[in-house]
XYZ file of C-alpha atoms in Angstrom:
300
model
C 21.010 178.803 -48.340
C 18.299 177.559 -50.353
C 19.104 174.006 -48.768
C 19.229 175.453 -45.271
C 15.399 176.864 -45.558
C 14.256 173.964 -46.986
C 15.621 171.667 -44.469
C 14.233 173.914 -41.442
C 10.756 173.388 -42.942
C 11.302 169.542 -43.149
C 12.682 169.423 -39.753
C 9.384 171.376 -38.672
C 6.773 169.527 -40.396
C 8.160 165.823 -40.616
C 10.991 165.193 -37.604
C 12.898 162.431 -38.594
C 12.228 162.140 -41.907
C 15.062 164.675 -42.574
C 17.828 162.637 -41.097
C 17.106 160.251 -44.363
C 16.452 162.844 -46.418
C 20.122 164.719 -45.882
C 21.764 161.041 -46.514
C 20.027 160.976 -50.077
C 20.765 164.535 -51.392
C 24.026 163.739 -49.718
C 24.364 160.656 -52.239
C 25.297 158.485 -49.448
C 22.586 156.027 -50.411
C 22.634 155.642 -54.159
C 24.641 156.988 -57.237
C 25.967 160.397 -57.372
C 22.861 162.444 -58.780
C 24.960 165.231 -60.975
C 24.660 168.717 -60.531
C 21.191 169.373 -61.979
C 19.795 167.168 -59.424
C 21.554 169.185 -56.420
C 19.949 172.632 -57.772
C 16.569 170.854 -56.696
C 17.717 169.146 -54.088
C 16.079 171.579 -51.520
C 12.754 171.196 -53.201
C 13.148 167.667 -53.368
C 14.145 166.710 -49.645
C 11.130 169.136 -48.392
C 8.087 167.177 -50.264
C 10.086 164.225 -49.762
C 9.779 164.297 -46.385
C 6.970 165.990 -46.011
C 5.350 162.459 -48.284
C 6.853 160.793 -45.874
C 5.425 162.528 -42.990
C 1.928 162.211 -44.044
C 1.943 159.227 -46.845
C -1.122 159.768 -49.312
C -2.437 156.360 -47.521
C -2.958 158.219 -44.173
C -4.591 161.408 -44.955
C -3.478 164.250 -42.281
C -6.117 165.111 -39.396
C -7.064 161.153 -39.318
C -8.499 160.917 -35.997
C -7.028 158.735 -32.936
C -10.165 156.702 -31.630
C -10.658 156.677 -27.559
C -10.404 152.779 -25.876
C -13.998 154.504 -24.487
C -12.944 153.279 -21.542
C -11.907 156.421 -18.574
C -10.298 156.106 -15.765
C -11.677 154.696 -12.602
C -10.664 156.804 -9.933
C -11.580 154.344 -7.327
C -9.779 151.497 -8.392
C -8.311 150.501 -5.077
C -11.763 150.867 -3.644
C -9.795 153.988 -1.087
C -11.470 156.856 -2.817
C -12.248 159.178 0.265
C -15.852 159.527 -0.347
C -16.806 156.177 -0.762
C -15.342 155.448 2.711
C -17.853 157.131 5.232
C -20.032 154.223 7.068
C -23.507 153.633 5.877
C -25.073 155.671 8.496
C -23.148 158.715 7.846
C -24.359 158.303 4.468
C -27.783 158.442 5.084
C -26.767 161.763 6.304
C -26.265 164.969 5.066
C -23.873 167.957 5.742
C -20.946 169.175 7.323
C -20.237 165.815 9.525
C -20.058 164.383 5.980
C -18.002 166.760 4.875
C -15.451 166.298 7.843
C -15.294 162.304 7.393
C -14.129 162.691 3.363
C -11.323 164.836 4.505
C -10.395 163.089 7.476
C -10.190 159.935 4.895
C -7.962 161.947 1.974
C -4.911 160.505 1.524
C -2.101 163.293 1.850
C 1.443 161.317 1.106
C 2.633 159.776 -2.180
C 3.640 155.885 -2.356
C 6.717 155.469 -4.398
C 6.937 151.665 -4.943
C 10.089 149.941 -6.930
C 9.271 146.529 -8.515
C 12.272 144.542 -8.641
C 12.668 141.473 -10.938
C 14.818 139.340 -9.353
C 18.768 138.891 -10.817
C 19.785 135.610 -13.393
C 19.490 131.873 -11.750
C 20.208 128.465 -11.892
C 17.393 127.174 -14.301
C 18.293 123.621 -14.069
C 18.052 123.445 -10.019
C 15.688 120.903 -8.997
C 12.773 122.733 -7.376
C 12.804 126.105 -6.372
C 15.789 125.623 -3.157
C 18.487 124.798 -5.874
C 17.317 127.693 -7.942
C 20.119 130.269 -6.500
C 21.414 133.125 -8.226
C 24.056 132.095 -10.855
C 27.575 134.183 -10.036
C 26.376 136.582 -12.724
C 23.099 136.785 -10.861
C 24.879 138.067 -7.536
C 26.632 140.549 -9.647
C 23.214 141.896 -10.786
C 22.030 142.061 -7.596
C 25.387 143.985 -6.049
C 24.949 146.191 -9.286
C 21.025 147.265 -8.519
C 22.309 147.452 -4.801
C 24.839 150.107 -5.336
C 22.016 151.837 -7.577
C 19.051 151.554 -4.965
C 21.409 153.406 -2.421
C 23.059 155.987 -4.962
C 19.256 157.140 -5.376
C 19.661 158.566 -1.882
C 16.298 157.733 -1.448
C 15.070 156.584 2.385
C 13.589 153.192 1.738
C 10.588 152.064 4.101
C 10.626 148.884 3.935
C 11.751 145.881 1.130
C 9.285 142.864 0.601
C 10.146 139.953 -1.036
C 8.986 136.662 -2.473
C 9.688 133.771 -0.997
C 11.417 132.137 -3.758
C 14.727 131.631 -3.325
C 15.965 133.720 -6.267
C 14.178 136.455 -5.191
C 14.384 136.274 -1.356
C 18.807 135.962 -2.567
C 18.566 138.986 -4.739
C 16.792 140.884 -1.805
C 19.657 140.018 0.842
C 22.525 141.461 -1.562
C 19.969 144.470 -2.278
C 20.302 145.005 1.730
C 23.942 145.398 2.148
C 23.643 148.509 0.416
C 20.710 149.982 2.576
C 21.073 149.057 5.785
C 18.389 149.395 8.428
C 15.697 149.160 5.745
C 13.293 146.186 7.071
C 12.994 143.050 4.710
C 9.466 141.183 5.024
C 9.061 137.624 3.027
C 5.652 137.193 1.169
C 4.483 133.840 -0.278
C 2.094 135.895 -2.294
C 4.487 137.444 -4.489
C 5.815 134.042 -6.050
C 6.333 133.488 -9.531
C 2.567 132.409 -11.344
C 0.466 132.619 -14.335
C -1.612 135.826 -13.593
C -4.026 135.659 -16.402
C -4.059 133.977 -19.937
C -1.871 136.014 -22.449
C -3.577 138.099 -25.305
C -2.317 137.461 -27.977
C -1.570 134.003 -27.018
C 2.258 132.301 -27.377
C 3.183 128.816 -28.316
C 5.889 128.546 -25.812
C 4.656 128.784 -23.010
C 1.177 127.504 -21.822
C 0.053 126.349 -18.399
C -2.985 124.535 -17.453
C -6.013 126.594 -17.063
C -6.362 125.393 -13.288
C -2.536 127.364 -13.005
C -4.024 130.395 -14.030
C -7.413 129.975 -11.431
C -5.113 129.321 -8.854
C -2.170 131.926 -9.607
C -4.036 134.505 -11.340
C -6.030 135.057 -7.613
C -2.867 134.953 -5.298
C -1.182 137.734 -7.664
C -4.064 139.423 -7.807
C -4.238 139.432 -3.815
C -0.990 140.714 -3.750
C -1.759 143.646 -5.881
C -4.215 145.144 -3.935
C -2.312 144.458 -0.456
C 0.905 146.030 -2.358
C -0.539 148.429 -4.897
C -2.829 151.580 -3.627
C -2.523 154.841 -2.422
C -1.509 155.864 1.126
C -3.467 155.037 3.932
C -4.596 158.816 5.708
C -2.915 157.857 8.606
C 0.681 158.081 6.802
C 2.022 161.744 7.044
C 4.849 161.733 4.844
C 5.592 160.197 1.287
C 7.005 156.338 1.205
C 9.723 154.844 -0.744
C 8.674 150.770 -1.081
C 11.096 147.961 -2.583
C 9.372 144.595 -3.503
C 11.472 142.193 -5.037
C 9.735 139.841 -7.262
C 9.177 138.214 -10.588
C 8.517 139.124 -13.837
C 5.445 138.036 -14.397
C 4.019 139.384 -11.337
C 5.268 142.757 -11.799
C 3.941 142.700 -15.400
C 0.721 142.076 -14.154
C 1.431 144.331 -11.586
C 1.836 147.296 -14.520
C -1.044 146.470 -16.404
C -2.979 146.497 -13.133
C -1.919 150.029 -11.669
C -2.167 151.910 -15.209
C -5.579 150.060 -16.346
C -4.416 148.811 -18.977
C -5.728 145.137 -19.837
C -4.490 142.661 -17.821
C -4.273 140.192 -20.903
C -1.574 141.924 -22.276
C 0.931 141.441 -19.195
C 3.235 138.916 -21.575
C 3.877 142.449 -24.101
C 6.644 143.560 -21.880
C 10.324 142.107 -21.532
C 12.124 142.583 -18.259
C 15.830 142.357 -17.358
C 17.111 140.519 -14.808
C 17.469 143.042 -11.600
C 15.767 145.634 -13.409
C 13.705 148.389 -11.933
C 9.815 149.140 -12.421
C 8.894 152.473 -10.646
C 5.614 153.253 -9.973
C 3.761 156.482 -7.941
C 0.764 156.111 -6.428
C -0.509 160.196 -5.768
C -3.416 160.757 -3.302
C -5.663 161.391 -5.833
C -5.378 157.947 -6.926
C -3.593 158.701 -9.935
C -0.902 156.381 -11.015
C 2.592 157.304 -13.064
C 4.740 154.396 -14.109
C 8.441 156.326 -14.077
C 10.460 153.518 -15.093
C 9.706 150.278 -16.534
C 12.478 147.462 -16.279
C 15.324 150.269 -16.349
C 18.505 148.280 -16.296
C 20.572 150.849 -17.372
C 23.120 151.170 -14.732
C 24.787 147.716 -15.912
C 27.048 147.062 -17.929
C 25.889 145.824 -21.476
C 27.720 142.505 -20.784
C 26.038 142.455 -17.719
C 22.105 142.186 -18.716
C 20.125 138.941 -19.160
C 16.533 137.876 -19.405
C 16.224 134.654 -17.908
């Protein structure tokens, strides 16, 4: 019994600490301890844990320090009151008034970023750069999961790239009626230099000047709340690359843009983010590939 308090206090104060706690009184990770040492064992586990929760080298109440940097709720440049023309906003009233909420967003954008499934590497250029077999089975695989969402898709953009434009077509067997649109802006590139940098990969600094402002085109024709016009909430597919759809991330949430090269994504994995009419983004999934099999997943 005396066990049985003890532990509910280390389970409130210090989470998983317990789970390694239990093991050791249990004597799974050393020597059995003897009797005497299980009378204290309650005792024991509790400021065990409880040192482990809050280790002498990171005093309790240690404060978590803001970025300092808040969120800019006009970061697609739609923000309703920054819309009216310049002569309206020399004015002053209710005509004001009545242009902000005519320009108020009132739907939600739901848009799924879709790396594209596992190819050829050694094609020669990107036209020999299909899917590999396992590649279409991704792609049949995210398919069958698009359409079990019974979601109704608007509309599925792709890049041009033949790995990607591939891995759309499957995608569109399973959700038929659902227009595809091609987009040389969404190609593979080098957004932005990496922070911190890596050793294996680094392109020319003229790759990044020249891909870093195509990408960045594409986010803000692809990523931004709903135009006023649109009534009810949208359900977008763009099938891409995953450097773009890091960037992408790092982009929507404001996060820094350097840091793109900190995520991993799986081949025909899906990035969902929500766009509100506020302007307020939610990132729901990121690179969820869990409706394939283990044997199945690849990062190429």
């Amino acid at each position: 019994m005396a066990f049985r308090r003890a532990a509910g206090l280390v389970c409130g104060l210090a989470g998983g600490s317990a789970v390694v706690v239990w093991a050791e009184w249990r004597g799974y990770l050393g020597e059995d301890r003897g009797e005497s040492w299980r009378s204290k064992a309650p005792i024991t586990a509790a400021l065990s844990a409880l040192h482990a929760a809050h280790p002498a080298t990171q005093p309790a109440g240690l404060p978590v320090y803001s970025s300092g940097s808040g969120w800019d709720s006009n970061w697609d440049r739609r923000d309703p009151s920054t819309m009216m023309s310049p002569r309206r906003k020399e004015s002053s009233g209710e005509e004001n008034s009545t242009e902000v909420e005519n320009n108020k967003p009132r739907a939600t954008r739901h848009i799924f970023l879709i790396r594209h499934s596992q190819y050829n590497l050694n094609g020669n250029g990107d036209r020999e750069r299909t899917l590999t077999p396992l590649g279409r089975e991704q792609a049949e695989l995210l398919g069958q999961r698009l359409a079990d969402l019974g979601l109704k898709y608007d509309v599925m953009i792709h890049s041009s790239m033949a790995r990607a434009t591939e891995t759309a077509s499957i995608i569109s067997r399973y959700l038929p009626g659902v227009e595809m649109v091609s987009c040389d802006l969404l190609r593979e590139g080098a957004p932005i230099e990496p922070v911190p940098p890596v050793t294996h990969w680094k392109p020319e600094a003229v790759q990044y000047h020249e891909d870093g402002a195509r990408i960045e085109a594409a986010f803000r024709r692809y990523i931004h709340r709903a135009d006023p016009k649109q009534k009810e909430d949208s359900y977008e597919i763009i099938v891409c690359h995953a450097n773009v759809i890091r960037y992408f991330v790092c982009r929507a949430l404001q996060f820094p843009p350097e840091g793109w090269l900190r995520m991993g994504l799986n081949n025909g994995s899906i990035t969902w983010l929500t766009i509100r009419p506020s302007g307020r983004v939610a990132l729901r999934a990121l690179g969820d590939s869990g409706f394939m099999p283990p044997d199945k997943l690849t990062r190429t």
